[in-house]
PDB file of C-alpha atoms in Angstrom:
ATOM      1  CA  MET I   1     165.540 125.569   4.278  1.00 43.00           C
ATOM      2  CA  ALA I   2     163.007 123.193   5.316  1.00 43.00           C
ATOM      3  CA  LYS I   3     160.147 124.222   4.613  1.00 41.00           C
ATOM      4  CA  THR I   4     157.965 124.981   7.888  1.00 41.00           C
ATOM      5  CA  VAL I   5     155.263 122.923   8.144  1.00 39.00           C
ATOM      6  CA  LYS I   6     152.025 124.316   9.203  1.00 43.00           C
ATOM      7  CA  SER I   7     150.525 123.034  11.430  1.00 42.00           C
ATOM      8  CA  ALA I   8     147.451 121.256  10.677  1.00 42.00           C
ATOM      9  CA  LYS I   9     144.408 122.807  11.988  1.00 44.00           C
ATOM     10  CA  LYS I  10     142.782 120.268  13.883  1.00 44.00           C
ATOM     11  CA  PRO I  11     138.971 119.651  12.838  1.00 45.00           C
ATOM     12  CA  ALA I  12     136.668 121.548  14.425  1.00 46.00           C
ATOM     13  CA  ALA I  13     134.813 119.221  17.100  1.00 44.00           C
ATOM     14  CA  LYS I  14     131.562 118.073  16.415  1.00 45.00           C
ATOM     15  CA  ALA I  15     129.036 120.141  18.744  1.00 45.00           C
ATOM     16  CA  MET I  16     128.521 116.822  20.903  1.00 45.00           C
ATOM     17  CA  PRO I  17     124.643 116.219  20.270  1.00 46.00           C
ATOM     18  CA  LYS I  18     122.802 117.111  23.204  1.00 47.00           C
ATOM     19  CA  ALA I  19     122.113 114.263  25.577  1.00 45.00           C
ATOM     20  CA  ALA I  20     118.840 112.938  24.808  1.00 45.00           C
ATOM     21  CA  ALA I  21     116.192 113.678  27.390  1.00 47.00           C
ATOM     22  CA  LYS I  22     115.516 110.337  29.760  1.00 48.00           C
ATOM     23  CA  PRO I  23     112.783 108.750  28.483  1.00 48.00           C
ATOM     24  CA  ALA I  24     109.244 110.306  29.673  1.00 48.00           C
ATOM     25  CA  ALA I  25     108.178 108.425  32.734  1.00 45.00           C
ATOM     26  CA  LYS I  26     106.316 105.138  31.882  1.00 47.00           C
ATOM     27  CA  ALA I  27     102.831 104.919  32.022  1.00 47.00           C
ATOM     28  CA  ALA I  28     102.596 102.654  34.348  1.00 49.00           C
ATOM     29  CA  ALA I  29     105.418 104.066  36.774  1.00 48.00           C
ATOM     30  CA  LYS I  30     104.549 105.395  40.330  1.00 52.00           C
ATOM     31  CA  PRO I  31     100.737 105.489  40.035  1.00 52.00           C
ATOM     32  CA  ALA I  32      99.392 108.858  41.780  1.00 52.00           C
ATOM     33  CA  ALA I  33      99.425 108.587  45.543  1.00 52.00           C
ATOM     34  CA  LYS I  34      96.108 107.454  46.813  1.00 54.00           C
ATOM     35  CA  LYS I  35      93.982 110.298  48.777  1.00 58.00           C
ATOM     36  CA  LEU I  36      94.603 109.189  52.738  1.00 59.00           C
ATOM     37  CA  ALA I  37      91.315 109.431  54.075  1.00 57.00           C
ATOM     38  CA  PRO I  38      91.158 111.931  56.869  1.00 58.00           C
ATOM     39  CA  LYS I  39      91.643 111.126  59.878  1.00 62.00           C
ATOM     40  CA  ALA I  40      89.393 109.359  62.837  1.00 56.00           C
ATOM     41  CA  LYS I  41      88.299 112.251  66.061  1.00 62.00           C
ATOM     42  CA  ALA I  42      89.854 111.331  68.836  1.00 61.00           C
ATOM     43  CA  THR I  43      87.220 110.110  71.097  1.00 69.00           C
ATOM     44  CA  LYS I  44      86.127 112.674  73.561  1.00 81.00           C
ATOM     45  CA  LYS I  45      86.247 111.324  77.411  1.00 87.00           C
ATOM     46  CA  PRO I  46      83.392 111.629  79.064  1.00 90.00           C
ATOM     47  CA  ALA I  47      83.302 114.302  81.266  1.00 92.00           C
ATOM     48  CA  LEU I  48      82.382 113.480  84.679  1.00 95.00           C
ATOM     49  CA  LYS I  49      82.666 115.682  88.086  1.00 97.00           C
ATOM     50  CA  LEU I  50      83.386 114.122  91.232  1.00 98.00           C
ATOM     51  CA  SER I  51      82.906 114.896  94.806  1.00 98.00           C
ATOM     52  CA  MET I  52      86.070 113.189  96.977  1.00 98.00           C
ATOM     53  CA  LEU I  53      87.321 112.610 100.510  1.00 97.00           C
ATOM     54  CA  LYS I  54      90.578 110.919  99.250  1.00 97.00           C
ATOM     55  CA  PRO I  55      91.662 109.126 102.425  1.00 96.00           C
ATOM     56  CA  SER I  56      87.946 107.316 101.986  1.00 96.00           C
ATOM     57  CA  VAL I  57      88.175 103.833 100.069  1.00 97.00           C
ATOM     58  CA  ASN I  58      84.574 104.011  99.351  1.00 97.00           C
ATOM     59  CA  ASN I  59      85.725 107.145  97.106  1.00 98.00           C
ATOM     60  CA  MET I  60      88.980 105.528  96.296  1.00 98.00           C
ATOM     61  CA  THR I  61      86.270 102.445  94.739  1.00 98.00           C
ATOM     62  CA  VAL I  62      85.117 105.600  92.411  1.00 98.00           C
ATOM     63  CA  ARG I  63      88.157 106.945  91.707  1.00 98.00           C
ATOM     64  CA  VAL I  64      89.690 104.093  90.674  1.00 98.00           C
ATOM     65  CA  PHE I  65      86.801 103.118  88.039  1.00 98.00           C
ATOM     66  CA  ALA I  66      86.766 106.868  86.679  1.00 98.00           C
ATOM     67  CA  ARG I  67      90.102 106.105  85.476  1.00 98.00           C
ATOM     68  CA  ALA I  68      90.523 103.007  84.357  1.00 98.00           C
ATOM     69  CA  ALA I  69      87.110 103.736  82.388  1.00 98.00           C
ATOM     70  CA  GLY I  70      88.660 106.602  80.413  1.00 97.00           C
ATOM     71  CA  PHE I  71      86.321 109.010  81.942  1.00 97.00           C
ATOM     72  CA  ASP I  72      87.929 112.973  82.152  1.00 95.00           C
ATOM     73  CA  ALA I  73      87.060 113.127  85.562  1.00 94.00           C
ATOM     74  CA  ALA I  74      87.092 116.515  87.039  1.00 97.00           C
ATOM     75  CA  GLU I  75      87.660 116.276  91.327  1.00 98.00           C
ATOM     76  CA  THR I  76      86.813 118.211  94.016  1.00 97.00           C
ATOM     77  CA  ASP I  77      88.318 117.554  97.193  1.00 97.00           C
ATOM     78  CA  ALA I  78      85.287 118.025  99.488  1.00 97.00           C
ATOM     79  CA  TRP I  79      86.903 117.065 103.179  1.00 94.00           C
ATOM     80  CA  GLY I  80      84.881 120.027 105.068  1.00 94.00           C
ATOM     81  CA  SER I  81      82.492 120.704 103.138  1.00 97.00           C
ATOM     82  CA  THR I  82      79.600 118.217 103.207  1.00 96.00           C
ATOM     83  CA  ARG I  83      77.953 119.736 105.829  1.00 95.00           C
ATOM     84  CA  SER I  84      77.607 123.078 103.793  1.00 97.00           C
ATOM     85  CA  PRO I  85      73.677 124.397 102.383  1.00 98.00           C
ATOM     86  CA  GLU I  86      75.598 124.893  99.577  1.00 97.00           C
ATOM     87  CA  TYR I  87      76.286 121.143  99.650  1.00 98.00           C
ATOM     88  CA  MET I  88      74.009 119.891 101.304  1.00 98.00           C
ATOM     89  CA  ALA I  89      71.526 121.095  99.409  1.00 97.00           C
ATOM     90  CA  ARG I  90      72.445 118.980  96.686  1.00 96.00           C
ATOM     91  CA  ASN I  91      72.638 115.969  98.587  1.00 97.00           C
ATOM     92  CA  PRO I  92      70.933 115.902 102.196  1.00 97.00           C
ATOM     93  CA  ALA I  93      72.575 112.776 103.055  1.00 95.00           C
ATOM     94  CA  HIS I  94      75.692 114.819 102.829  1.00 95.00           C
ATOM     95  CA  LEU I  95      78.275 111.970 101.336  1.00 95.00           C
ATOM     96  CA  THR I  96      80.742 111.513  99.044  1.00 97.00           C
ATOM     97  CA  PRO I  97      80.827 109.893  97.187  1.00 98.00           C
ATOM     98  CA  MET I  98      79.145 112.140  94.121  1.00 98.00           C
ATOM     99  CA  ILE I  99      78.855 112.885  90.708  1.00 98.00           C
ATOM    100  CA  GLU I 100      76.996 114.751  89.239  1.00 97.00           C
ATOM    101  CA  ASP I 101      75.254 114.326  85.675  1.00 95.00           C
ATOM    102  CA  LYS I 102      72.376 116.072  84.127  1.00 91.00           C
ATOM    103  CA  GLY I 103      71.026 112.869  82.682  1.00 90.00           C
ATOM    104  CA  LEU I 104      70.129 112.100  86.461  1.00 96.00           C
ATOM    105  CA  PRO I 105      66.312 113.054  88.239  1.00 96.00           C
ATOM    106  CA  ARG I 106      68.032 115.448  91.012  1.00 96.00           C
ATOM    107  CA  GLY I 107      70.851 115.890  88.829  1.00 97.00           C
ATOM    108  CA  VAL I 108      73.360 114.346  91.159  1.00 98.00           C
ATOM    109  CA  LEU I 109      74.280 110.466  92.269  1.00 98.00           C
ATOM    110  CA  TRP I 110      75.844 109.289  95.016  1.00 98.00           C
ATOM    111  CA  GLU I 111      76.974 105.655  96.930  1.00 98.00           C
ATOM    112  CA  SER I 112      80.111 104.106  95.241  1.00 98.00           C
ATOM    113  CA  CYS I 113      77.940 101.152  93.782  1.00 98.00           C
ATOM    114  CA  ALA I 114      75.478 102.818  92.704  1.00 98.00           C
ATOM    115  CA  ILE I 115      77.609 105.342  90.654  1.00 98.00           C
ATOM    116  CA  MET I 116      79.745 102.593  89.009  1.00 98.00           C
ATOM    117  CA  GLN I 117      76.504 100.714  87.800  1.00 98.00           C
ATOM    118  CA  TYR I 118      75.423 104.056  86.509  1.00 98.00           C
ATOM    119  CA  LEU I 119      78.330 105.478  84.168  1.00 98.00           C
ATOM    120  CA  ALA I 120      79.002 102.154  83.241  1.00 98.00           C
ATOM    121  CA  ASN I 121      75.536 101.134  81.970  1.00 98.00           C
ATOM    122  CA  LYS I 122      75.117 104.858  80.615  1.00 97.00           C
ATOM    123  CA  HIS I 123      78.290 104.473  78.548  1.00 97.00           C
ATOM    124  CA  GLY I 124      78.335 100.717  77.585  1.00 97.00           C
ATOM    125  CA  LEU I 125      81.490  99.355  79.739  1.00 98.00           C
ATOM    126  CA  GLU I 126      80.586  96.066  79.688  1.00 98.00           C
ATOM    127  CA  LYS I 127      84.380  94.535  80.388  1.00 97.00           C
ATOM    128  CA  PHE I 128      83.309  96.421  84.210  1.00 98.00           C
ATOM    129  CA  TYR I 129      79.885  95.665  84.020  1.00 98.00           C
ATOM    130  CA  PRO I 130      78.863  92.581  82.123  1.00 97.00           C
ATOM    131  CA  LYS I 131      74.940  92.661  80.394  1.00 97.00           C
ATOM    132  CA  ALA I 132      74.719  89.733  80.147  1.00 97.00           C
ATOM    133  CA  PRO I 133      72.194  88.502  83.368  1.00 98.00           C
ATOM    134  CA  ALA I 134      73.596  85.580  84.958  1.00 97.00           C
ATOM    135  CA  LYS I 135      76.937  87.160  85.018  1.00 97.00           C
ATOM    136  CA  ARG I 136      75.967  90.618  85.801  1.00 98.00           C
ATOM    137  CA  ALA I 137      74.219  89.112  88.575  1.00 98.00           C
ATOM    138  CA  MET I 138      77.270  87.593  90.072  1.00 98.00           C
ATOM    139  CA  VAL I 139      78.555  90.846  89.645  1.00 98.00           C
ATOM    140  CA  ASP I 140      76.160  92.380  91.525  1.00 98.00           C
ATOM    141  CA  SER I 141      75.367  89.529  94.761  1.00 98.00           C
ATOM    142  CA  ALA I 142      79.288  90.814  95.152  1.00 98.00           C
ATOM    143  CA  MET I 143      78.793  94.009  95.804  1.00 98.00           C
ATOM    144  CA  PHE I 144      75.856  93.994  97.577  1.00 98.00           C
ATOM    145  CA  TYR I 145      77.449  90.858  99.745  1.00 98.00           C
ATOM    146  CA  LEU I 146      80.211  93.783 100.490  1.00 98.00           C
ATOM    147  CA  ILE I 147      77.861  96.267 101.290  1.00 96.00           C
ATOM    148  CA  GLY I 148      75.813  94.764 103.352  1.00 95.00           C
ATOM    149  CA  THR I 149      78.594  92.468 105.493  1.00 97.00           C
ATOM    150  CA  LEU I 150      82.154  92.877 104.922  1.00 97.00           C
ATOM    151  CA  TYR I 151      82.401  96.699 104.840  1.00 95.00           C
ATOM    152  CA  PRO I 152      80.819  96.691 108.426  1.00 92.00           C
ATOM    153  CA  TYR I 153      83.174  94.783 110.107  1.00 94.00           C
ATOM    154  CA  VAL I 154      86.184  96.381 107.939  1.00 95.00           C
ATOM    155  CA  ALA I 155      84.044  99.996 109.376  1.00 91.00           C
ATOM    156  CA  ARG I 156      83.765  99.336 113.024  1.00 90.00           C
ATOM    157  CA  ALA I 157      87.112  97.943 112.714  1.00 92.00           C
ATOM    158  CA  THR I 158      88.989  99.820 110.959  1.00 93.00           C
ATOM    159  CA  TYR I 159      87.653 103.257 111.663  1.00 90.00           C
ATOM    160  CA  PRO I 160      88.544 104.011 115.375  1.00 88.00           C
ATOM    161  CA  ALA I 161      92.072 103.449 114.587  1.00 90.00           C
ATOM    162  CA  LEU I 162      91.617 105.886 111.108  1.00 91.00           C
ATOM    163  CA  GLY I 163      90.355 108.806 113.862  1.00 86.00           C
ATOM    164  CA  PHE I 164      86.420 108.692 111.414  1.00 82.00           C
ATOM    165  CA  PRO I 165      84.038 110.940 113.184  1.00 64.00           C
ATOM    166  CA  HIS I 166      81.155 108.526 112.383  1.00 56.00           C
ATOM    167  CA  TYR I 167      80.991 104.838 110.933  1.00 52.00           C
ATOM    168  CA  ALA I 168      79.102 101.911 110.575  1.00 45.00           C
ATOM    169  CA  GLY I 169      78.708 100.777 113.693  1.00 51.00           C
ATOM    170  CA  GLU I 170      76.142 101.359 116.343  1.00 52.00           C
ATOM    171  CA  VAL I 171      78.708 101.062 119.829  1.00 55.00           C
ATOM    172  CA  GLY I 172      81.365 102.877 118.192  1.00 57.00           C
ATOM    173  CA  HIS I 173      78.853 105.736 117.213  1.00 62.00           C
ATOM    174  CA  SER I 174      77.000 106.142 120.753  1.00 68.00           C
ATOM    175  CA  ASP I 175      78.273 106.883 124.505  1.00 74.00           C
ATOM    176  CA  ALA I 176      78.910 103.422 125.225  1.00 73.00           C
ATOM    177  CA  HIS I 177      82.248 102.709 127.691  1.00 79.00           C
ATOM    178  CA  PRO I 178      85.487 102.578 125.729  1.00 79.00           C
ATOM    179  CA  ASP I 179      85.984  98.480 127.251  1.00 83.00           C
ATOM    180  CA  LYS I 180      82.256  98.108 124.852  1.00 82.00           C
ATOM    181  CA  LYS I 181      83.752 100.004 121.928  1.00 80.00           C
ATOM    182  CA  SER I 182      86.991  97.943 121.833  1.00 86.00           C
ATOM    183  CA  GLU I 183      84.904  94.597 122.513  1.00 89.00           C
ATOM    184  CA  ALA I 184      82.994  95.478 119.308  1.00 86.00           C
ATOM    185  CA  GLN I 185      86.069  96.365 117.410  1.00 88.00           C
ATOM    186  CA  LYS I 186      87.450  92.875 118.291  1.00 93.00           C
ATOM    187  CA  ALA I 187      84.228  91.004 117.363  1.00 94.00           C
ATOM    188  CA  ALA I 188      84.634  92.722 114.260  1.00 93.00           C
ATOM    189  CA  MET I 189      88.374  92.030 113.042  1.00 96.00           C
ATOM    190  CA  ALA I 190      87.405  87.994 113.935  1.00 97.00           C
ATOM    191  CA  ALA I 191      84.200  88.111 111.989  1.00 98.00           C
ATOM    192  CA  ILE I 192      86.010  89.978 108.734  1.00 98.00           C
ATOM    193  CA  ALA I 193      87.723  85.937 107.833  1.00 98.00           C
ATOM    194  CA  GLU I 194      84.294  84.446 107.101  1.00 98.00           C
ATOM    195  CA  PRO I 195      82.518  86.554 104.490  1.00 98.00           C
ATOM    196  CA  LEU I 196      85.933  86.930 103.306  1.00 98.00           C
ATOM    197  CA  GLU I 197      86.764  83.245 102.254  1.00 98.00           C
ATOM    198  CA  VAL I 198      83.718  84.013 100.257  1.00 98.00           C
ATOM    199  CA  PHE I 199      84.261  86.206  97.777  1.00 98.00           C
ATOM    200  CA  HIS I 200      87.694  83.906  97.610  1.00 98.00           C
ATOM    201  CA  SER I 201      85.991  80.518  97.393  1.00 98.00           C
ATOM    202  CA  PHE I 202      82.324  81.852  95.480  1.00 98.00           C
ATOM    203  CA  PHE I 203      82.691  85.252  93.220  1.00 98.00           C
ATOM    204  CA  ARG I 204      86.032  84.062  92.397  1.00 97.00           C
ATOM    205  CA  ASP I 205      86.469  80.270  92.242  1.00 95.00           C
ATOM    206  CA  GLY I 206      89.287  80.263  90.497  1.00 96.00           C
ATOM    207  CA  LYS I 207      89.218  83.303  88.118  1.00 97.00           C
ATOM    208  CA  PRO I 208      91.574  85.960  88.507  1.00 97.00           C
ATOM    209  CA  PHE I 209      89.199  88.202  89.477  1.00 98.00           C
ATOM    210  CA  ILE I 210      84.867  87.846  90.197  1.00 98.00           C
ATOM    211  CA  GLY I 211      84.607  89.709  87.231  1.00 93.00           C
ATOM    212  CA  GLY I 212      86.709  86.644  85.033  1.00 96.00           C
ATOM    213  CA  LYS I 213      89.886  87.681  83.564  1.00 96.00           C
ATOM    214  CA  HIS I 214      89.136  91.708  83.719  1.00 97.00           C
ATOM    215  CA  PRO I 215      88.305  93.009  87.223  1.00 98.00           C
ATOM    216  CA  SER I 216      84.897  93.939  87.476  1.00 98.00           C
ATOM    217  CA  ILE I 217      83.415  97.104  89.324  1.00 98.00           C
ATOM    218  CA  ALA I 218      82.902  94.098  92.154  1.00 98.00           C
ATOM    219  CA  ASP I 219      86.706  93.937  92.255  1.00 98.00           C
ATOM    220  CA  ILE I 220      87.526  97.536  92.414  1.00 98.00           C
ATOM    221  CA  ARG I 221      85.284  97.490  95.509  1.00 98.00           C
ATOM    222  CA  LEU I 222      86.208  94.580  96.850  1.00 98.00           C
ATOM    223  CA  ALA I 223      90.124  95.938  96.220  1.00 98.00           C
ATOM    224  CA  SER I 224      89.828  98.915  97.369  1.00 98.00           C
ATOM    225  CA  THR I 225      87.828  97.899 100.512  1.00 98.00           C
ATOM    226  CA  LEU I 226      90.608  95.728 101.727  1.00 98.00           C
ATOM    227  CA  GLU I 227      93.006  98.779 101.798  1.00 98.00           C
ATOM    228  CA  PHE I 228      91.781 100.049 104.872  1.00 97.00           C
ATOM    229  CA  LEU I 229      92.688  96.488 106.947  1.00 98.00           C
ATOM    230  CA  ALA I 230      96.445  97.628 106.878  1.00 98.00           C
ATOM    231  CA  VAL I 231      95.854 100.284 109.712  1.00 97.00           C
ATOM    232  CA  ILE I 232      94.244  97.814 112.473  1.00 96.00           C
ATOM    233  CA  ASP I 233      97.422  94.864 110.546  1.00 97.00           C
ATOM    234  CA  TYR I 234      94.942  92.815 109.755  1.00 97.00           C
ATOM    235  CA  PRO I 235      96.650  89.647 108.262  1.00 97.00           C
ATOM    236  CA  LEU I 236      95.250  89.584 105.163  1.00 98.00           C
ATOM    237  CA  PRO I 237      95.218  86.025 103.069  1.00 98.00           C
ATOM    238  CA  LYS I 238      97.856  85.438 100.629  1.00 98.00           C
ATOM    239  CA  TRP I 239      95.111  84.555  98.099  1.00 98.00           C
ATOM    240  CA  ALA I 240      93.791  88.104  99.396  1.00 98.00           C
ATOM    241  CA  LYS I 241      97.418  89.817  98.986  1.00 98.00           C
ATOM    242  CA  GLU I 242      97.801  88.733  95.309  1.00 98.00           C
ATOM    243  CA  TYR I 243      94.425  89.577  94.317  1.00 98.00           C
ATOM    244  CA  VAL I 244      95.113  92.913  95.517  1.00 98.00           C
ATOM    245  CA  ALA I 245      98.269  93.230  93.724  1.00 98.00           C
ATOM    246  CA  ALA I 246      96.971  91.820  90.292  1.00 98.00           C
ATOM    247  CA  ILE I 247      94.194  94.346  90.196  1.00 98.00           C
ATOM    248  CA  GLU I 248      97.101  97.390  90.621  1.00 98.00           C
ATOM    249  CA  LYS I 249      99.070  96.223  88.249  1.00 98.00           C
ATOM    250  CA  LYS I 250      95.626  95.257  85.735  1.00 98.00           C
ATOM    251  CA  LEU I 251      95.236  98.241  85.936  1.00 98.00           C
ATOM    252  CA  GLY I 252      98.075 100.210  86.702  1.00 98.00           C
ATOM    253  CA  LYS I 253      97.858 103.849  87.848  1.00 98.00           C
ATOM    254  CA  ALA I 254      94.507 104.218  87.815  1.00 98.00           C
ATOM    255  CA  TYR I 255      94.799 101.498  90.572  1.00 98.00           C
ATOM    256  CA  ALA I 256      97.932 103.075  92.383  1.00 98.00           C
ATOM    257  CA  GLU I 257      97.410 106.607  92.495  1.00 98.00           C
ATOM    258  CA  PRO I 258      93.905 106.701  94.639  1.00 98.00           C
ATOM    259  CA  ALA I 259      95.195 103.698  96.576  1.00 98.00           C
ATOM    260  CA  GLY I 260      97.894 105.583  96.950  1.00 98.00           C
ATOM    261  CA  ASP I 261      96.233 108.771  98.715  1.00 98.00           C
ATOM    262  CA  VAL I 262      94.517 106.143 101.408  1.00 98.00           C
ATOM    263  CA  ARG I 263      97.803 104.673 101.966  1.00 98.00           C
ATOM    264  CA  GLY I 264      99.570 108.097 102.864  1.00 98.00           C
ATOM    265  CA  TYR I 265      96.717 109.040 105.252  1.00 97.00           C
ATOM    266  CA  ILE I 266      97.470 105.695 106.594  1.00 98.00           C
ATOM    267  CA  ALA I 267     100.801 106.386 107.096  1.00 97.00           C
ATOM    268  CA  TYR I 268      99.959 109.341 108.988  1.00 97.00           C
ATOM    269  CA  VAL I 269      97.270 108.097 111.002  1.00 96.00           C
ATOM    270  CA  ARG I 270     100.175 105.143 111.970  1.00 96.00           C
ATOM    271  CA  SER I 271     102.762 107.061 112.643  1.00 95.00           C
ATOM    272  CA  GLN I 272     100.736 109.755 115.273  1.00 93.00           C
ATOM    273  CA  ALA I 273      99.709 107.149 116.598  1.00 90.00           C
ATOM    274  CA  LYS I 274     103.560 105.668 117.044  1.00 87.00           C
ATOM    275  CA  ALA I 275     104.001 109.632 118.137  1.00 82.00           C
TER     276      ALA I 275
END
């Protein structure tokens, strides 16, 4: 019988050498991450206490400015309370808009232009109110010309239609015959065109805004004033319509939201007149 051949035993597998550890990272590998510089603290918005009336373009002026300038404004609707003892104790002129600020000698300040000038000076808002004497003089001149010449005409022409209890027109707030009041209103409407053109030809002088490329506080005051003319269907010249639209586009919600309150009130007044 053939000898059974014993199957040769396979040599024991040599122990596989352990995978060599990956070479240590070169010293020049990834440098230690740099420590991140601490994040700069967000600049706190300046607080502002503002008493205002939503339907008023004088009040709209400061409301637009406060938003555009980045103030954290706490607005109080003063409708019906400006003659209260508490309000008049602080503001004997019973006017709005009014801001409250501890830095003021009497703690409060009214008049829209004065408020914007004060806040721009205090917080260094040169974009709205330039420091250069010549540029600032033009902004001041435009505002003073508005409140001394244009706005009295606008008020006399629009306040009777708006139903405001008093306005800057000696005839409207008197016991004069209604015909006389109507004549004064029509005369004011006719007189608006001249000072309005002065803003276009002199103060803007080919620039987008009185302030140049960016609306100044004088631009905010003028655009807000022109909003009232819608209540009497005043035919604004093309440049004025484009000017107001450009300011609203530039300032966005800062302009649109306060303007919406004025426009809403005008729409309400017009609807009541038609009823």
